[in-house]
mmCIF file of C-alpha atoms in Angstrom:
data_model
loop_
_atom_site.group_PDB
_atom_site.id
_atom_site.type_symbol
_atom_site.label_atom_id
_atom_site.label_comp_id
_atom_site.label_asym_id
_atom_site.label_seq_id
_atom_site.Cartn_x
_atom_site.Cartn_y
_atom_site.Cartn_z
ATOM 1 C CA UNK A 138 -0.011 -56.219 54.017
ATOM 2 C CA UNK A 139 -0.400 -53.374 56.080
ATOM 3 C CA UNK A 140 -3.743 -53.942 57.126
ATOM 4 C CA UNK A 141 -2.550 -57.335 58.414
ATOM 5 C CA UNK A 142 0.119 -54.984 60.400
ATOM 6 C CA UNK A 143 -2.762 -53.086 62.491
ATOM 7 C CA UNK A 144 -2.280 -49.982 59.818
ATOM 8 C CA UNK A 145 -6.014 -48.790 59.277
ATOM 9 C CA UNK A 146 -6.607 -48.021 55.342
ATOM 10 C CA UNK A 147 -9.905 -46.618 55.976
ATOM 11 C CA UNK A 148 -9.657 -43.178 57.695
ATOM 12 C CA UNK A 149 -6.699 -42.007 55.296
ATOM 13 C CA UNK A 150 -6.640 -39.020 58.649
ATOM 14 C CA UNK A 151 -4.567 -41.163 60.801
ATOM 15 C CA UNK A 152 -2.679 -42.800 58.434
ATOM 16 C CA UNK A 153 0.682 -40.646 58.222
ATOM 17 C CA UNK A 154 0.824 -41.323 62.117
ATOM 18 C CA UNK A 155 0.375 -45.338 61.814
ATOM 19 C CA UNK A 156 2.804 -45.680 59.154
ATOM 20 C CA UNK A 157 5.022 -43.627 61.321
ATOM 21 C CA UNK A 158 4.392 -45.785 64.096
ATOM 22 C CA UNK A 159 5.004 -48.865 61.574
ATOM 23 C CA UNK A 160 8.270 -48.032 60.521
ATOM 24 C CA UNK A 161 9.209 -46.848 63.933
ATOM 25 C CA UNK A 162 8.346 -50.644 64.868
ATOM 26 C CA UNK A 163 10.045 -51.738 62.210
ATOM 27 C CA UNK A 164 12.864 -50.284 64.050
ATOM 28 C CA UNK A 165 14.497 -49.030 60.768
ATOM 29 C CA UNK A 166 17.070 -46.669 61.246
ATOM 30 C CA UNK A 167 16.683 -44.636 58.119
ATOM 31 C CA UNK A 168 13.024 -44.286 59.014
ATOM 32 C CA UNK A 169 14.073 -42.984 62.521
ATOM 33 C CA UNK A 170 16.126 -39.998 60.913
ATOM 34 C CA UNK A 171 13.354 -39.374 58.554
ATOM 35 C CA UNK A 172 10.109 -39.263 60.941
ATOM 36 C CA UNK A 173 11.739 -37.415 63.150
ATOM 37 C CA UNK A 174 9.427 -34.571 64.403
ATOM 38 C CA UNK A 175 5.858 -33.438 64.647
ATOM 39 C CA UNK A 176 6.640 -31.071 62.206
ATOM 40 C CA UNK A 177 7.460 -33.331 59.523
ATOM 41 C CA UNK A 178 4.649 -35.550 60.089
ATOM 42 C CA UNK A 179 2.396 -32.532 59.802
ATOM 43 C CA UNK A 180 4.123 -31.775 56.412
ATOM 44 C CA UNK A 181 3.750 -35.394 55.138
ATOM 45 C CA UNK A 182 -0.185 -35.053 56.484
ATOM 46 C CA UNK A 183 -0.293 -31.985 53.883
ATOM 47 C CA UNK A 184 1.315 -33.614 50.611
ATOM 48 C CA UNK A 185 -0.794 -34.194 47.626
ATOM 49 C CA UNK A 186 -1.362 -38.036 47.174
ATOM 50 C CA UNK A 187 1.101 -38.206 44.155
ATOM 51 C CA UNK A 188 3.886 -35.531 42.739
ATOM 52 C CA UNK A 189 2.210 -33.360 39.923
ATOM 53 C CA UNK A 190 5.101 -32.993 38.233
ATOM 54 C CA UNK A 191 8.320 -34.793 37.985
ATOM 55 C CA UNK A 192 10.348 -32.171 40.524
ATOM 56 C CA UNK A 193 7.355 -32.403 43.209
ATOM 57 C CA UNK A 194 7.544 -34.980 45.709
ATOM 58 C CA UNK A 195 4.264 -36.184 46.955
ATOM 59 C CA UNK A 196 3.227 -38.836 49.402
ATOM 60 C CA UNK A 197 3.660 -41.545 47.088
ATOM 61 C CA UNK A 198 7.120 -40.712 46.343
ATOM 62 C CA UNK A 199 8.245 -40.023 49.785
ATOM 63 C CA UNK A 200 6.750 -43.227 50.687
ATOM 64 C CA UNK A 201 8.730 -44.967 48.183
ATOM 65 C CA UNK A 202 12.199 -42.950 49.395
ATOM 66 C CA UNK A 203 11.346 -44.347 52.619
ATOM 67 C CA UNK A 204 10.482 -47.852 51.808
ATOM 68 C CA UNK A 205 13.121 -48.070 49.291
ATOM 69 C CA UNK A 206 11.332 -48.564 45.891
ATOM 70 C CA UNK A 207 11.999 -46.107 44.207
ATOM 71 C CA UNK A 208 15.190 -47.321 43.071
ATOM 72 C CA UNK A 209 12.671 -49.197 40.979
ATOM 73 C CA UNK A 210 11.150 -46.420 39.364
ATOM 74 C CA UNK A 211 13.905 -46.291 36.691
ATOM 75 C CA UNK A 212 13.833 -49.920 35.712
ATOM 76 C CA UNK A 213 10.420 -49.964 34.815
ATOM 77 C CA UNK A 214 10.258 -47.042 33.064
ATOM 78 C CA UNK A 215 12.713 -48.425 30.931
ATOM 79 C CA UNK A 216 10.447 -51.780 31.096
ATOM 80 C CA UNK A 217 7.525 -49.363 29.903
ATOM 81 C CA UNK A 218 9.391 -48.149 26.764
ATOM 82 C CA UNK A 219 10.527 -51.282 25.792
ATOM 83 C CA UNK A 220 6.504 -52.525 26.316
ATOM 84 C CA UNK A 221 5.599 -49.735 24.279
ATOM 85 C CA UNK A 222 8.107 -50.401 21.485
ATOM 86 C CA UNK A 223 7.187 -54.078 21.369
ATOM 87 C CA UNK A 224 3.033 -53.046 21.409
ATOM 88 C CA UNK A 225 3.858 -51.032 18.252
ATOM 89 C CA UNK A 226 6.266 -53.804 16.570
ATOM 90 C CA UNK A 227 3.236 -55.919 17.695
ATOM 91 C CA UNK A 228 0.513 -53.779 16.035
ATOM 92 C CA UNK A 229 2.311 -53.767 12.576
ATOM 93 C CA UNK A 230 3.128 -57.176 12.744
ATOM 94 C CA UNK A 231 -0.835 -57.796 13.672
ATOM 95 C CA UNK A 232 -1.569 -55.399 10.485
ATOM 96 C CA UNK A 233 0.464 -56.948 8.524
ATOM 97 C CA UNK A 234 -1.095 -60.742 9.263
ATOM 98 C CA UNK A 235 -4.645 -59.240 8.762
ATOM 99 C CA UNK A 236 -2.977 -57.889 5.058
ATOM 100 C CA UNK A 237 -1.760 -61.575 4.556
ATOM 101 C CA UNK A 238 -5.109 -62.789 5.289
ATOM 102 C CA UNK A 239 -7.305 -60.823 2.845
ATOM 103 C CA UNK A 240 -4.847 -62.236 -0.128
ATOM 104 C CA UNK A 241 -4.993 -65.492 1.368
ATOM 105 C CA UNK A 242 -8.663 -65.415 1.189
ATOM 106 C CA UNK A 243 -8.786 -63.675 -2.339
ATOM 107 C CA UNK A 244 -6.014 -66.487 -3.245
ATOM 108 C CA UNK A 245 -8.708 -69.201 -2.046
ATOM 109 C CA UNK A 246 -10.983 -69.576 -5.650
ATOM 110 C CA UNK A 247 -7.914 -69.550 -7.776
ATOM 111 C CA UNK A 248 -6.628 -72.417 -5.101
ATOM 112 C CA UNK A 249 -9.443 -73.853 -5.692
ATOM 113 C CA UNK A 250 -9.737 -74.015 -9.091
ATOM 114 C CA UNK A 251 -6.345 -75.092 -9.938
ATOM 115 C CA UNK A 252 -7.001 -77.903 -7.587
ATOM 116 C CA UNK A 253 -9.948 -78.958 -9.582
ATOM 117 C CA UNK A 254 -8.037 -78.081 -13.238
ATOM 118 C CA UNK A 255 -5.195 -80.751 -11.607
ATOM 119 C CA UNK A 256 -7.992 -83.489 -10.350
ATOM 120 C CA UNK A 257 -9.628 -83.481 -13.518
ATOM 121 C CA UNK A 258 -6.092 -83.521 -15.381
ATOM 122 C CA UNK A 259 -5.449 -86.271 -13.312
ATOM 123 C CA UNK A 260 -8.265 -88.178 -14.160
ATOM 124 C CA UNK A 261 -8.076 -87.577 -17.975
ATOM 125 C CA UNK A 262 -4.648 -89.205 -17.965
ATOM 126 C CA UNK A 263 -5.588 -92.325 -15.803
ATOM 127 C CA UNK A 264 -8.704 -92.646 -18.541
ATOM 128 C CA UNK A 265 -6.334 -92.626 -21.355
ATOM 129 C CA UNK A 266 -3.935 -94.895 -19.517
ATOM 130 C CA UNK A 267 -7.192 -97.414 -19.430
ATOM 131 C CA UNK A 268 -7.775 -97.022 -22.567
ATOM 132 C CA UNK A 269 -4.526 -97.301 -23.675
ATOM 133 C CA UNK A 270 -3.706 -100.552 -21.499
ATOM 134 C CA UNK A 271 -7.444 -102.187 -23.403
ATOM 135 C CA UNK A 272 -6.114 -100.990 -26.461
ATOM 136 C CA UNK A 273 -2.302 -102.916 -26.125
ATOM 137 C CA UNK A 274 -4.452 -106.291 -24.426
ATOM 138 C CA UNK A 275 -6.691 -106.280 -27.405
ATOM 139 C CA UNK A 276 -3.587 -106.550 -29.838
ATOM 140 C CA UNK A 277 -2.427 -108.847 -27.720
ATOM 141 C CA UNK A 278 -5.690 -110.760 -27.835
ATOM 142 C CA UNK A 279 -6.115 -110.271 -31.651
ATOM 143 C CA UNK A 280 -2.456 -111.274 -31.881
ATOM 144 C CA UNK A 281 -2.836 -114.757 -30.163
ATOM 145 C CA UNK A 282 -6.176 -114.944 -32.575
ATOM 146 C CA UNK A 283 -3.942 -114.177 -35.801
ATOM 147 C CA UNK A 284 -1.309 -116.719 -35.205
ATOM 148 C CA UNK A 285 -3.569 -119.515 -34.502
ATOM 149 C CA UNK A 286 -5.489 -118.479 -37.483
ATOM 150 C CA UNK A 287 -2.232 -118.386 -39.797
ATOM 151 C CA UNK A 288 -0.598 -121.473 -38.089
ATOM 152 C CA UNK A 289 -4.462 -123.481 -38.959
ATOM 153 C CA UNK A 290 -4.224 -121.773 -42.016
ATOM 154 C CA UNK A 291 -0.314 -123.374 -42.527
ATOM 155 C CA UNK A 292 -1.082 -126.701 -41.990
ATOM 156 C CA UNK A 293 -3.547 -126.756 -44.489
ATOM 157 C CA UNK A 294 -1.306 -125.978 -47.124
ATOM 158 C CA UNK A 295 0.884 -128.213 -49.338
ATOM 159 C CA UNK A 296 4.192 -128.492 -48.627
ATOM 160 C CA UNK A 297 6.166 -126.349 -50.765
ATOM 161 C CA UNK A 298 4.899 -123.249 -48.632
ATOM 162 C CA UNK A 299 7.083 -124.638 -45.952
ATOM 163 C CA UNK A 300 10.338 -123.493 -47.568
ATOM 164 C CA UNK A 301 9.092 -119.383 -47.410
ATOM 165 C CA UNK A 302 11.169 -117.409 -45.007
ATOM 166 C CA UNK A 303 8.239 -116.740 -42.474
ATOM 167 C CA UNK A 304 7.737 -120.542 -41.859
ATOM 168 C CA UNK A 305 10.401 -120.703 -39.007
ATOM 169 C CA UNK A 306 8.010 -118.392 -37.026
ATOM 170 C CA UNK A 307 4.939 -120.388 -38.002
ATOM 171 C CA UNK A 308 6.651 -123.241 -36.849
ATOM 172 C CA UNK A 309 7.460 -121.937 -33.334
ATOM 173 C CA UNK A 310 3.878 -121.760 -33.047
ATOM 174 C CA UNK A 311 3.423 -125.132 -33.986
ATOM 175 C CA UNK A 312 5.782 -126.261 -31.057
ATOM 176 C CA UNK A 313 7.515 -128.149 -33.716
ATOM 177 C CA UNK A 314 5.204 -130.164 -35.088
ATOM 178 C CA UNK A 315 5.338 -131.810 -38.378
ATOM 179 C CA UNK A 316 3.991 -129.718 -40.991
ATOM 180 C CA UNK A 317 2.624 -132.088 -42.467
ATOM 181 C CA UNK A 318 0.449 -133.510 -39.499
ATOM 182 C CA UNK A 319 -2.934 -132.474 -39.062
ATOM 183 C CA UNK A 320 -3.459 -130.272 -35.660
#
């Protein structure tokens, strides 16, 4: 900005007397009561470039009276606290998500094998289910088989068989047929 306002950076010599000059320009009337002699520029000429200790005023800080920034000075110090607060919330926070890490990783076999323990658990149970489901379709088959045997069996016999108390069954098998017909 100021170099883009004529104000050479370069040769820090002459640069008291061109931002004098600048802020004369500028036509700033709390500038004008500030720069007001020789004296006072050869006094700014002779500050240190910043204040040593907070009660010193160097160039930087009469430069910022002047300009009007160092109303800002308190803000962000209080902006720099609060920065340094949150850093150190940050670095626990950071410590304790590597801490949560580490027993996540350590956590990782036992994951692992409890995943496996429940896959092959899982697969035991659908076995038995198969086996299980074979076992109740074989009864079912042998079943089928049994009554067609007994019912062949039935027919075959004389009649006086007919009149035991499992013939009604028998007889649903048959579809009610005549007992005494041939298949």
């Amino acid at each position: 900005m100021l170099k883009g306002r004529g104000i050479d950076l370069d040769h820090k010599r002459f640069l008291i007397l061109q931002v004098r000059h600048f802020l004369i320009v500028r036509s700033s009337s709390h500038c004008l009561t500030t720069l007001k002699t020789q004296g006072e520029v050869e006094s700014i000429a002779q500050m240190k470039p910043k204040a040593q200790t907070e009660h010193d005023e160097g160039l930087l800080e009469y430069l910022e009276d002047i300009i009007g920034t160092s109303k800002y000075k308190e803000p962000i110090d209080e902006a720099m606290v609060e920065m340094e607060r949150l850093q150190e919330e940050r670095g626990v926070k950071m410590n304790r998500l590597r801490i949560v890490e580490k027993e996540k990783k350590g956590l990782e076999n036992q994951k692992k094998e409890a995943e496996d323990y429940l896959r092959l658990k899982n697969e035991h149970v659908r076995a038995l289910s198969r086996l299980w489901q074979w076992i109740l379709w074989r009864c079912f088959v042998n079943e089928e088989d049994f009554k067609k045997t007994i019912v062949s069996s039935f027919l075959g016999l004389p009649r006086y068989v007919a009149y035991m108390p499992f013939t009604d069954e028998v007889e649903e098998g048959l579809g009610g047929r005549d007992r005494s017909e041939p298949g």
